[in-house]
Amino acid sequence: MTICFRLPRVVRHCLVLLGALLTVLCAIPARATVYDAELPPEMLHGPDLCAYAPCTDVLPQATRFSQRKGAPAYVEAWGKGADQHEKLLGYVFLSTDVVDIPAYSGKPVVTLIGMDRQGVITGVRVLKHSEPILLAGIPESALLKFIAQYVGRKGDAKLEIGHGDAATGAVGLDAISGATVTAIAENQVISRSAYEIGRQVGIFTTAERPPAHFTALNERLDWAKLAAEGSVGHLLVSAADVGVSDSGGPYMDLYFGYLNVPTIGNSILGEHGYQRLMEDLKPNEHAIFLIAKGQTSFKGSGFVRGGIYDRIQVRQDPVTFTFRDTDYLNLYRLEPKDVPEFKESAIFIIRSKDFNPAWPWQLTMLANKQDTEHGTKTYVHFDQQYWLADRYLEGGRPKVVQPEAAWKALWRNNALVGAAFVVVLGAAAFWYARRDKLVRASNRKRKPLISGPRTALWIISVGFFGFYLKAQPSITQIMTWFHSILHQWKWELFLSDPYIFTFWWFIIGTVFIWGRGLFCGWLCPFGSLQHLALKFGAIIGLKKYQRLLPKALHDKLKWIKYGVFFVLLGVSFYSMEMAEKLAEIEPFKTTFLVGVWNRTWPFWIFIGGILGLSMISERPYCKYICPMGAGLAIPSKFRLFGLKRKAECTTCHACAAGCGSHAIDKNGKIDQMECLLCLDCMVMYYDDHACPPLVKERKRRTNAGQALTPINDQGYFISLDSLRSTLKERRPAAEQESL
């Protein structure tokens, strides 16, 4: 059976107009030419980088480039010197060959970097990014202006986003307005790539590391104790991490450890096995063990005699250690009784004086990830750090300053402002939780305990949340959630914006407790801006023109926002790029992130039209277009607490007549999906001069000379019979006390 329905004519016309508006808005912004660009595999992994990458853009004097060399990879740039003889001018390298730092999109910004022989950066070129904020709203010129700051700076300079610090030698860089997270990630990408390549080719040097000396400890520990102190590392790669089916369990479940330390070696191999291993090892040789189970082998499927193991590497600072068949030893038996189940095991030998076990190192597993969204494969690696415990090293662990994750730096640097943000959110939730007392202390004509704090929150939301913190939640974040849940969830992606992350947890919690109204009606920056526009309209003399649309028309138009929500969500599964362009129907980015002054005239008309209508009608965008409001309205059906109703509400229309959200139907029922929790109906619920049933009862008692008792939680005067019964029960007790 086929079910068909026909949209009302006015809704169809509005959808057509919205479609036309979206077409104009999406056509105007300059397209970011490197957004999700298709880069040839040869550029990313082939030997001849500069045959596919514009290397002369980042080192213009060069006329010839070598093939990739080194680990991490770079190419040498050659050209004519002052004497017209060819000489080495510098180096060109691709950021993804050196570091794998995700930006706000969860994907790295692929950057080509040039550096001369003195370690000075000669050019930077972004080849591909997946940042939605740089797709529309913020022009590509902002990104070009940002990366231009690196040209002429040393690759080992301490570069920080924001203000520099003369005491520490930190050099400040201007961020990308509205895309701070992207700027921080790109700063790490460029700085760390230049430094690592500079160290590898000998431009930058580090202090010599003293050789490791192990303590005399020689204990026997079981597996659990070894794991607890970090002597056994664990690297778990789920099937989802590489885009394959999880029916066969994890892609790789691997344990590893360093065997040269007596306690660890004897505990894992037993005394005989450890003694034999140490007799075979030469100076500057180090043994690590691996055991694993999973859908693949850590030995790799394409291993041939004389080749290298292409799945496992060890990294320590810029140096990567790979293993050949001559570096492999069989591991037949492990001594601890509580060793986890495994399918394969091995000992690998690191043969290098550059490896120092006193410093931290990483075991790296390489894999090809299947991108289920685009049907392509990408080269990925998974790292797990390992560092010997203090007690095994004479003098303890050396002092090591490790690079901090970008999101951690953001949280730390914004702790004070973030605390103020949380305080405001907490205060709003606390105040609303006391709504029953607030509405009882108010009446229809005077409600300062509600209108005053709510107006203050609107001002704070617009000024502090919106323009200062740029913490305006958006439909793009909801789309990102869906895609992350279906494809790959990365907490770092969401933690990279502390205010948005905190705001969303607040929204999720309050939506399921009270519905969407606390956020949409009290705290949404753009929603608050509309309501302030309504108040401003009244101040400048437009109050007599302020009207709501007829309820019948409203009930048809309100469905548009749900259509917009599902269209955007559906399009995102076809093309996230297209969905992010269509999401320009949200004015949030233009208003708070980018600034109206940085956009073209269609955006001015769009924002101006919304705010102009808001001066004569309450929150038109929230009611009829906002896709994020629609997305929050759906889970609002499952809230724990709703607003109160009484039996007479089914025939009384007093609250409905004054409901600015048009959320009360002809039967007196409140539509919590549309309600913005202004609490006007709850004020009337207890107001014996506004609620018709209470007005009627008040007049009846007054005329009869009867007492006006308090109003109970159900919205009625406490009955006189109940009051008399209570007084009778209390009187004997009082008389008894007097005796």
PDB file of N, CA and C in Angstrom, residues 137-139 177 590 593-601 603-604:
ATOM      1  N   GLY A 137      31.851  30.753   4.406  1.00  0.00           N
ATOM      2  CA  GLY A 137      31.846  31.666   5.549  1.00  0.00           C
ATOM      3  C   GLY A 137      33.191  32.338   5.697  1.00  0.00           C
ATOM      4  N   ILE A 138      34.220  31.573   5.980  1.00  0.00           N
ATOM      5  CA  ILE A 138      35.559  32.147   6.096  1.00  0.00           C
ATOM      6  C   ILE A 138      36.260  31.955   4.756  1.00  0.00           C
ATOM      7  N   PRO A 139      36.677  33.026   4.104  1.00  0.00           N
ATOM      8  CA  PRO A 139      37.274  32.879   2.776  1.00  0.00           C
ATOM      9  C   PRO A 139      38.612  32.172   2.840  1.00  0.00           C
ATOM     10  N   SER A 177      40.307  34.086  12.417  1.00  0.00           N
ATOM     11  CA  SER A 177      39.109  34.471  13.152  1.00  0.00           C
ATOM     12  C   SER A 177      37.950  33.546  12.806  1.00  0.00           C
ATOM     13  N   THR A 590      27.343  33.355   9.914  1.00  0.00           N
ATOM     14  CA  THR A 590      27.494  34.729   9.450  1.00  0.00           C
ATOM     15  C   THR A 590      27.448  35.714  10.609  1.00  0.00           C
ATOM     16  N   LEU A 593      30.399  33.800  13.876  1.00  0.00           N
ATOM     17  CA  LEU A 593      31.726  33.269  13.560  1.00  0.00           C
ATOM     18  C   LEU A 593      32.476  34.136  12.566  1.00  0.00           C
ATOM     19  N   VAL A 594      31.808  34.480  11.469  1.00  0.00           N
ATOM     20  CA  VAL A 594      32.478  35.186  10.385  1.00  0.00           C
ATOM     21  C   VAL A 594      32.273  36.687  10.484  1.00  0.00           C
ATOM     22  N   GLY A 595      31.070  37.092  10.812  1.00  0.00           N
ATOM     23  CA  GLY A 595      30.735  38.508  10.853  1.00  0.00           C
ATOM     24  C   GLY A 595      30.038  38.929   9.569  1.00  0.00           C
ATOM     25  N   VAL A 596      28.919  39.611   9.723  1.00  0.00           N
ATOM     26  CA  VAL A 596      28.145  40.026   8.553  1.00  0.00           C
ATOM     27  C   VAL A 596      28.996  40.879   7.623  1.00  0.00           C
ATOM     28  N   TRP A 597      29.896  41.685   8.183  1.00  0.00           N
ATOM     29  CA  TRP A 597      30.721  42.587   7.380  1.00  0.00           C
ATOM     30  C   TRP A 597      31.695  41.838   6.482  1.00  0.00           C
ATOM     31  N   ASN A 598      31.915  40.541   6.764  1.00  0.00           N
ATOM     32  CA  ASN A 598      32.819  39.742   5.933  1.00  0.00           C
ATOM     33  C   ASN A 598      32.078  38.932   4.870  1.00  0.00           C
ATOM     34  N   ARG A 599      30.782  39.114   4.785  1.00  0.00           N
ATOM     35  CA  ARG A 599      29.993  38.359   3.804  1.00  0.00           C
ATOM     36  C   ARG A 599      29.486  39.292   2.710  1.00  0.00           C
ATOM     37  N   THR A 600      28.866  38.708   1.715  1.00  0.00           N
ATOM     38  CA  THR A 600      28.344  39.490   0.598  1.00  0.00           C
ATOM     39  C   THR A 600      26.884  39.861   0.822  1.00  0.00           C
ATOM     40  N   TRP A 601      26.339  40.668  -0.081  1.00  0.00           N
ATOM     41  CA  TRP A 601      25.024  41.270   0.137  1.00  0.00           C
ATOM     42  C   TRP A 601      23.894  40.280   0.368  1.00  0.00           C
ATOM     43  N   PHE A 603      23.824  37.712   2.190  1.00  0.00           N
ATOM     44  CA  PHE A 603      23.837  37.385   3.615  1.00  0.00           C
ATOM     45  C   PHE A 603      23.359  38.568   4.443  1.00  0.00           C
ATOM     46  N   TRP A 604      23.694  39.781   4.003  1.00  0.00           N
ATOM     47  CA  TRP A 604      23.188  40.957   4.712  1.00  0.00           C
ATOM     48  C   TRP A 604      21.667  40.992   4.670  1.00  0.00           C
TER      49      TRP A 604
END
